[in-house]
Amino acid sequence: MTSRLRSPWIIALVTLLAAALGAVPAAGRGVARAADAPYKDPSLPVATRVADLLSRMSLDDKAGQMTQADRGALTTVSDVAAYRLGSILSGGGSAPSPNTPSSWADMYDNFQRQALSTPLGIPMIYGIDAVHGHNNVVGATIFPHNIGLGATRDPDLVERVGRATAEEVSGTGIDWTFAPCLCVARNDRWGRTYESFSEDPQLVTQMTTIVDGFQKAGNASILATAKHYVGDGGTTGGRDQGNTELSEADLRAIHLAPFKAAVQRGVGSVMVSYSSWNGARMHGNKYLITDVLKGELGFKGFVVTDWAGIDQLDGQTGFTANEITTAINAGVDMVMVPNDYKKFVSLLKQEVQAGRIPTSRIDDANRRILTKKFELGLFEKPLTDRSYTSTVGSAAHRAVAREAVRKSLVLLKNAGDVLPLAKTGGKIFVAGKSADDIGNQSGGWTISWQGSSGNITGGTTILQGIRDLVGSGAQVTYNRDGSGIDSSYRAAIAVVGETPYAEGQGDRTGSMGLDSTDLATLQRLKASGVPLVVVLVSGRPLDIAGQIDQWNALVAAWLPGTEGRGVADMLFGDSAPSGRLPMTWPRSADQEPINDGDGKDALFKYGYGLDYTVPPPHSPSPSPSPSPSPSPSPSPSLSPSPSPSPSVSPSAGGCVVTYRTNDWGGGFTADVTITNRSSSAVNGWRLQWTYAGNQKITGYWNAVVTQSGQQVTASNASYNGTIGANGGTASFGFQGTYSGANATPAAFTLNGAACATG
């Protein structure tokens, strides 16, 4: 990671003032702070600097580095120095007053000066849930939540979202985001479904490019966090903080794969999940944290708990010494104890002194934490780089967000090609509780933890976006509940759906349909006889099968954030719909959980999404869809078109197959990528190979995989049947069992033509 730019003269001044004032708590007196100490030399390797610093640290220093407290719980700001706190965080809604970028930067620098005043001058690292932009800060750019980004199928765009977020976060001093959430949501009842890029582990894996966006943003780089490790999206009943009841093979195939990809990208931290795996709490699971994550996957960063996560290990309120020992010995490196950091530091030292936590484990945790602080450049440039403060909510970042909104929209129905609408002529009626509400369209984790309706931050509502785009070309009338519409309008746009929520409060154990307010609004609009376009603002697929026949068009807008103009762009043809469903859309809530390949009759299958078939009237022609995937037929039918039959083979030597496995005792998962090097697209594909051993395939995704003896055939799914020419790719995966050797197949054929291996 690249160092963030800080002000060296400020550091020197702070150091001199600290020395002059004697700001050295008793526990650290006598520790050398020689200016020429090796750990202070940026020309030395990070490992050398870490080893030198570690050799100078007392148990007080080491315990403090492993402690993270919430800013609002600090008794006094000087406790940062007194307790050697390694990290501060802002929980959802924990903000300075006034909530402005400069106030955040001032607050951060104040905390950092305290950390620098300690004998060893170890900078603290500040964490925040910047999960869809710098969403705790008023005026920041709020991007679509992950479910919308998953619908874009655009890893490059997602990386740019991460980079823009990093710049805004860095401009307020913060250097660590608790993102991305790499959960694979398998039950839409879960209140964190919108934090998941997809139900498909392969798509979630592709979206780990956001890690690069956070951590490779030049001087604005911040630390990323892969969360929540592991299996939080697979709990029984979609219950938040629940129990994921799966075999190890399924846990690895579905939920571990994205974390493996994030580790390969060098993600700096991993946050442990509140959830359990087959009854065992993740915060105490040494096998999955130490053996699998740190050992098998080779994770080199540090592991942090979730908010007060260790408190839940024994099922009682509050944490105990035994819970601390269990979590630290399981492999946790930093503990988020938001409210009681003093007790935690005391008990942690007690457990180390009693020999129940080995000193080697404490040193390993500190080594991991310090390594990331050195890599971020915090020792050289610990204070806010104010040159990035002006990027918060900047026009350039809002343009990226608007692009993300455009590409996230999924057109699910378009009877009679009612969309795109013309910008000129006649009257358009807009209604719905979310049409003119920034809070609703941004969802949870916006300004406050659970989010809220209303004008909570700056941005453009969907209604304002429509008015801006249409201008004087057509009359736009708005009434929230639909009152006043009549047959004189040429179209009605209803923006309806869910109101904001976050974890816990967002779980829906009963109905998953529209509320009575939305249903009444839709009924008024429908009664007018005007063509009805429904824009659904929601954090998950909703139960709409009973109403959709009354609508002419349906757009899944997910939770688009502050740039509502992106929705208007698609409605009026300035952009073409290109989003594809990242989740299977159920016919009823009773089908939950419903996922691709489970045989359930979905309302819309995973990967479904329509294109426009006619250019917008009286408007510029829409840009072509960037998605290489073939779209289902845009007829009013709710069922996607069948998969194309294999019909085109690549030219000789024109395909390359990359086959990678992750093996463990008796089981494995495989990731396969087909690259088409020929000048012709492959429309419908079938890949075949033969195993030399006794491998048995037990499950698969992004393809239909069958096995007869040692011969295996993988055929495209309904949504990925075309492999573009000149480097186009298709990827799929599967899980299986084996004994003995698990050798890579020697040869592959694509539609009968031999492929090279890569």
GROMACS .gro file of C-alpha atoms in nm, residues 303-577:
model
  275
  303VAL     CA    1  -0.785  -1.005   1.247
  304VAL     CA    2  -1.027  -0.772   1.426
  305THR     CA    3  -1.347  -0.858   1.611
  306ASP     CA    4  -1.686  -0.714   1.535
  307TRP     CA    5  -1.843  -0.462   1.774
  308ALA     CA    6  -1.811  -0.619   2.123
  309GLY     CA    7  -1.798  -0.956   1.948
  310ILE     CA    8  -1.607  -1.137   2.221
  311ASP     CA    9  -1.892  -1.060   2.463
  312GLN     CA   10  -2.103  -1.326   2.294
  313LEU     CA   11  -1.872  -1.625   2.336
  314ASP     CA   12  -2.026  -1.743   2.664
  315GLY     CA   13  -2.378  -1.617   2.593
  316GLN     CA   14  -2.369  -1.376   2.887
  317THR     CA   15  -2.370  -0.996   2.888
  318GLY     CA   16  -2.026  -0.840   2.905
  319PHE     CA   17  -1.686  -0.989   2.833
  320THR     CA   18  -1.480  -1.196   3.073
  321ALA     CA   19  -1.112  -1.286   3.105
  322ASN     CA   20  -1.192  -1.633   2.971
  323GLU     CA   21  -1.361  -1.487   2.661
  324ILE     CA   22  -1.057  -1.269   2.596
  325THR     CA   23  -0.825  -1.568   2.625
  326THR     CA   24  -1.044  -1.780   2.397
  327ALA     CA   25  -1.059  -1.514   2.125
  328ILE     CA   26  -0.691  -1.415   2.133
  329ASN     CA   27  -0.574  -1.776   2.136
  330ALA     CA   28  -0.810  -1.847   1.847
  331GLY     CA   29  -0.619  -1.592   1.640
  332VAL     CA   30  -0.790  -1.256   1.699
  333ASP     CA   31  -0.531  -0.975   1.688
  334MET     CA   32  -0.729  -0.658   1.766
  335VAL     CA   33  -1.038  -0.650   1.984
  336MET     CA   34  -1.317  -0.399   1.927
  337VAL     CA   35  -1.424  -0.322   2.283
  338PRO     CA   36  -1.608  -0.001   2.206
  339ASN     CA   37  -1.721   0.089   2.556
  340ASP     CA   38  -1.495  -0.074   2.816
  341TYR     CA   39  -1.139  -0.047   2.693
  342LYS     CA   40  -0.995   0.001   3.042
  343LYS     CA   41  -1.131  -0.331   3.168
  344PHE     CA   42  -1.015  -0.506   2.854
  345VAL     CA   43  -0.656  -0.382   2.879
  346SER     CA   44  -0.642  -0.486   3.244
  347LEU     CA   45  -0.780  -0.836   3.183
  348LEU     CA   46  -0.567  -0.893   2.874
  349LYS     CA   47  -0.248  -0.816   3.067
  350GLN     CA   48  -0.369  -1.036   3.352
  351GLU     CA   49  -0.420  -1.333   3.118
  352VAL     CA   50  -0.076  -1.287   2.963
  353GLN     CA   51   0.097  -1.258   3.301
  354ALA     CA   52  -0.082  -1.573   3.417
  355GLY     CA   53   0.046  -1.762   3.114
  356ARG     CA   54  -0.301  -1.834   2.973
  357ILE     CA   55  -0.221  -1.631   2.661
  358PRO     CA   56   0.131  -1.697   2.531
  359THR     CA   57   0.361  -1.399   2.482
  360SER     CA   58   0.428  -1.535   2.134
  361ARG     CA   59   0.061  -1.487   2.048
  362ILE     CA   60   0.069  -1.127   2.174
  363ASP     CA   61   0.384  -1.059   1.972
  364ASP     CA   62   0.230  -1.210   1.660
  365ALA     CA   63  -0.078  -0.989   1.695
  366ASN     CA   64   0.136  -0.677   1.743
  367ARG     CA   65   0.361  -0.769   1.454
  368ARG     CA   66   0.062  -0.793   1.224
  369ILE     CA   67  -0.090  -0.463   1.341
  370LEU     CA   68   0.237  -0.271   1.330
  371THR     CA   69   0.322  -0.405   0.985
  372LYS     CA   70   0.007  -0.251   0.842
  373LYS     CA   71   0.070   0.080   1.017
  374PHE     CA   72   0.419   0.097   0.870
  375GLU     CA   73   0.293  -0.002   0.524
  376LEU     CA   74   0.032   0.274   0.538
  377GLY     CA   75   0.305   0.526   0.615
  378LEU     CA   76   0.148   0.632   0.943
  379PHE     CA   77   0.484   0.661   1.119
  380GLU     CA   78   0.608   0.916   0.866
  381LYS     CA   79   0.284   1.094   0.784
  382PRO     CA   80   0.031   1.039   1.062
  383LEU     CA   81  -0.187   1.348   1.029
  384THR     CA   82  -0.466   1.431   0.785
  385ASP     CA   83  -0.371   1.520   0.430
  386ARG     CA   84  -0.601   1.819   0.389
  387SER     CA   85  -0.551   1.822   0.014
  388TYR     CA   86  -0.806   1.539  -0.004
  389THR     CA   87  -1.063   1.705   0.222
  390SER     CA   88  -1.214   1.891  -0.074
  391THR     CA   89  -1.282   1.561  -0.252
  392VAL     CA   90  -1.562   1.477  -0.008
  393GLY     CA   91  -1.878   1.493  -0.219
  394SER     CA   92  -1.684   1.621  -0.520
  395ALA     CA   93  -1.833   1.640  -0.868
  396ALA     CA   94  -1.585   1.380  -0.994
  397HIS     CA   95  -1.689   1.129  -0.728
  398ARG     CA   96  -2.058   1.197  -0.781
  399ALA     CA   97  -2.004   1.124  -1.151
  400VAL     CA   98  -1.863   0.782  -1.060
  401ALA     CA   99  -2.161   0.723  -0.832
  402ARG     CA  100  -2.406   0.823  -1.105
  403GLU     CA  101  -2.236   0.579  -1.343
  404ALA     CA  102  -2.266   0.309  -1.077
  405VAL     CA  103  -2.638   0.382  -1.039
  406ARG     CA  104  -2.694   0.360  -1.414
  407LYS     CA  105  -2.517   0.026  -1.443
  408SER     CA  106  -2.682  -0.120  -1.131
  409LEU     CA  107  -3.041  -0.081  -1.254
  410VAL     CA  108  -3.209  -0.403  -1.363
  411LEU     CA  109  -3.502  -0.378  -1.605
  412LEU     CA  110  -3.732  -0.664  -1.506
  413LYS     CA  111  -4.043  -0.586  -1.711
  414ASN     CA  112  -4.110  -0.357  -2.007
  415ALA     CA  113  -4.445  -0.448  -2.159
  416GLY     CA  114  -4.508  -0.270  -2.488
  417ASP     CA  115  -4.168  -0.104  -2.469
  418VAL     CA  116  -4.308   0.168  -2.244
  419LEU     CA  117  -3.948   0.247  -2.153
  420PRO     CA  118  -3.753   0.453  -2.234
  421LEU     CA  119  -3.981   0.752  -2.189
  422ALA     CA  120  -3.961   1.056  -2.415
  423LYS     CA  121  -3.820   1.370  -2.255
  424THR     CA  122  -4.051   1.598  -2.452
  425GLY     CA  123  -4.426   1.637  -2.488
  426GLY     CA  124  -4.720   1.594  -2.252
  427LYS     CA  125  -4.725   1.535  -1.880
  428ILE     CA  126  -4.555   1.282  -1.651
  429PHE     CA  127  -4.681   1.200  -1.303
  430VAL     CA  128  -4.435   1.096  -1.031
  431ALA     CA  129  -4.543   0.945  -0.699
  432GLY     CA  130  -4.425   0.722  -0.418
  433LYS     CA  131  -4.266   0.765  -0.077
  434SER     CA  132  -3.914   0.721  -0.214
  435ALA     CA  133  -3.939   0.950  -0.516
  436ASP     CA  134  -3.818   1.258  -0.331
  437ASP     CA  135  -3.632   1.110  -0.035
  438ILE     CA  136  -3.252   1.092  -0.017
  439GLY     CA  137  -3.271   0.886   0.303
  440ASN     CA  138  -3.491   0.617   0.151
  441GLN     CA  139  -3.285   0.584  -0.164
  442SER     CA  140  -2.962   0.561   0.036
  443GLY     CA  141  -3.079   0.301   0.288
  444GLY     CA  142  -2.908   0.192   0.609
  445TRP     CA  143  -2.552   0.283   0.706
  446THR     CA  144  -2.610   0.640   0.588
  447ILE     CA  145  -2.525   0.921   0.833
  448SER     CA  146  -2.657   0.698   1.112
  449TRP     CA  147  -2.629   0.323   1.173
  450GLN     CA  148  -2.982   0.226   1.070
  451GLY     CA  149  -3.023   0.517   0.828
  452SER     CA  150  -3.341   0.724   0.819
  453SER     CA  151  -3.591   0.875   0.581
  454GLY     CA  152  -3.576   1.238   0.480
  455ASN     CA  153  -3.329   1.500   0.372
  456ILE     CA  154  -3.037   1.359   0.572
  457THR     CA  155  -2.752   1.460   0.340
  458GLY     CA  156  -2.681   1.631   0.010
  459GLY     CA  157  -2.750   1.473  -0.326
  460THR     CA  158  -3.011   1.438  -0.598
  461THR     CA  159  -3.339   1.255  -0.538
  462ILE     CA  160  -3.490   1.047  -0.816
  463LEU     CA  161  -3.764   1.309  -0.859
  464GLN     CA  162  -3.511   1.589  -0.893
  465GLY     CA  163  -3.313   1.378  -1.138
  466ILE     CA  164  -3.625   1.338  -1.351
  467ARG     CA  165  -3.698   1.709  -1.342
  468ASP     CA  166  -3.338   1.798  -1.427
  469LEU     CA  167  -3.329   1.558  -1.719
  470VAL     CA  168  -3.666   1.651  -1.868
  471GLY     CA  169  -3.619   2.024  -1.814
  472SER     CA  170  -3.886   2.224  -1.993
  473GLY     CA  171  -3.953   1.946  -2.243
  474ALA     CA  172  -4.240   1.796  -2.045
  475GLN     CA  173  -4.454   1.883  -1.745
  476VAL     CA  174  -4.363   1.679  -1.434
  477THR     CA  175  -4.620   1.663  -1.155
  478TYR     CA  176  -4.536   1.508  -0.817
  479ASN     CA  177  -4.767   1.390  -0.543
  480ARG     CA  178  -4.628   1.154  -0.282
  481ASP     CA  179  -4.936   0.930  -0.250
  482GLY     CA  180  -5.053   0.953  -0.610
  483SER     CA  181  -5.346   1.187  -0.553
  484GLY     CA  182  -5.443   1.409  -0.844
  485ILE     CA  183  -5.351   1.184  -1.135
  486ASP     CA  184  -5.591   1.149  -1.426
  487SER     CA  185  -5.587   1.010  -1.779
  488SER     CA  186  -5.428   1.325  -1.924
  489TYR     CA  187  -5.082   1.205  -1.822
  490ARG     CA  188  -4.880   1.000  -2.068
  491ALA     CA  189  -4.700   0.799  -1.798
  492ALA     CA  190  -4.686   0.752  -1.423
  493ILE     CA  191  -4.363   0.671  -1.237
  494ALA     CA  192  -4.402   0.519  -0.891
  495VAL     CA  193  -4.092   0.503  -0.670
  496VAL     CA  194  -4.175   0.263  -0.389
  497GLY     CA  195  -4.011  -0.001  -0.170
  498GLU     CA  196  -3.837  -0.033   0.164
  499THR     CA  197  -3.744   0.234   0.417
  500PRO     CA  198  -3.393   0.232   0.570
  501TYR     CA  199  -3.267  -0.039   0.803
  502ALA     CA  200  -2.942  -0.212   0.892
  503GLU     CA  201  -2.836  -0.530   1.070
  504GLY     CA  202  -3.078  -0.683   1.317
  505GLN     CA  203  -3.364  -0.442   1.258
  506GLY     CA  204  -3.364  -0.530   0.889
  507ASP     CA  205  -3.442  -0.900   0.929
  508ARG     CA  206  -3.784  -0.984   0.781
  509THR     CA  207  -3.921  -1.302   0.932
  510GLY     CA  208  -4.273  -1.268   0.794
  511SER     CA  209  -4.407  -1.083   0.490
  512MET     CA  210  -4.162  -0.949   0.234
  513GLY     CA  211  -4.409  -0.750   0.027
  514LEU     CA  212  -4.479  -0.382  -0.025
  515ASP     CA  213  -4.635  -0.192   0.263
  516SER     CA  214  -4.990  -0.058   0.267
  517THR     CA  215  -4.874   0.294   0.174
  518ASP     CA  216  -4.708   0.169  -0.143
  519LEU     CA  217  -5.000  -0.052  -0.238
  520ALA     CA  218  -5.245   0.236  -0.199
  521THR     CA  219  -5.027   0.466  -0.410
  522LEU     CA  220  -4.992   0.206  -0.684
  523GLN     CA  221  -5.367   0.145  -0.686
  524ARG     CA  222  -5.440   0.516  -0.738
  525LEU     CA  223  -5.198   0.534  -1.028
  526LYS     CA  224  -5.328   0.216  -1.188
  527ALA     CA  225  -5.689   0.335  -1.164
  528SER     CA  226  -5.606   0.633  -1.384
  529GLY     CA  227  -5.543   0.406  -1.683
  530VAL     CA  228  -5.204   0.568  -1.742
  531PRO     CA  229  -4.906   0.341  -1.826
  532LEU     CA  230  -4.740   0.262  -1.495
  533VAL     CA  231  -4.362   0.241  -1.446
  534VAL     CA  232  -4.255   0.109  -1.106
  535VAL     CA  233  -3.910   0.185  -0.967
  536LEU     CA  234  -3.841  -0.041  -0.673
  537VAL     CA  235  -3.604   0.097  -0.408
  538SER     CA  236  -3.508  -0.191  -0.181
  539GLY     CA  237  -3.221  -0.375  -0.021
  540ARG     CA  238  -3.334  -0.715  -0.154
  541PRO     CA  239  -3.586  -0.876  -0.387
  542LEU     CA  240  -3.940  -0.823  -0.257
  543ASP     CA  241  -4.258  -1.030  -0.287
  544ILE     CA  242  -4.432  -0.854  -0.579
  545ALA     CA  243  -4.580  -1.143  -0.776
  546GLY     CA  244  -4.930  -1.044  -0.674
  547GLN     CA  245  -4.900  -0.693  -0.818
  548ILE     CA  246  -4.657  -0.709  -1.111
  549ASP     CA  247  -4.924  -0.794  -1.369
  550GLN     CA  248  -5.073  -0.448  -1.309
  551TRP     CA  249  -4.748  -0.270  -1.396
  552ASN     CA  250  -4.626  -0.189  -1.745
  553ALA     CA  251  -4.261  -0.170  -1.644
  554LEU     CA  252  -4.050  -0.259  -1.343
  555VAL     CA  253  -3.699  -0.139  -1.259
  556ALA     CA  254  -3.502  -0.276  -0.963
  557ALA     CA  255  -3.308   0.028  -0.842
  558TRP     CA  256  -3.179  -0.135  -0.519
  559LEU     CA  257  -3.041   0.138  -0.286
  560PRO     CA  258  -2.880   0.382  -0.530
  561GLY     CA  259  -2.741   0.638  -0.286
  562THR     CA  260  -2.725   1.012  -0.337
  563GLU     CA  261  -2.712   1.025  -0.717
  564GLY     CA  262  -3.076   0.977  -0.817
  565ARG     CA  263  -3.007   1.131  -1.155
  566GLY     CA  264  -2.865   0.792  -1.260
  567VAL     CA  265  -3.214   0.642  -1.230
  568ALA     CA  266  -3.359   0.917  -1.446
  569ASP     CA  267  -3.086   0.858  -1.706
  570MET     CA  268  -3.213   0.507  -1.765
  571LEU     CA  269  -3.584   0.589  -1.750
  572PHE     CA  270  -3.546   0.847  -2.026
  573GLY     CA  271  -3.289   0.667  -2.240
  574ASP     CA  272  -2.970   0.858  -2.168
  575SER     CA  273  -2.834   0.519  -2.067
  576ALA     CA  274  -2.946   0.169  -2.157
  577PRO     CA  275  -3.028  -0.088  -1.890
   0.00000   0.00000   0.00000
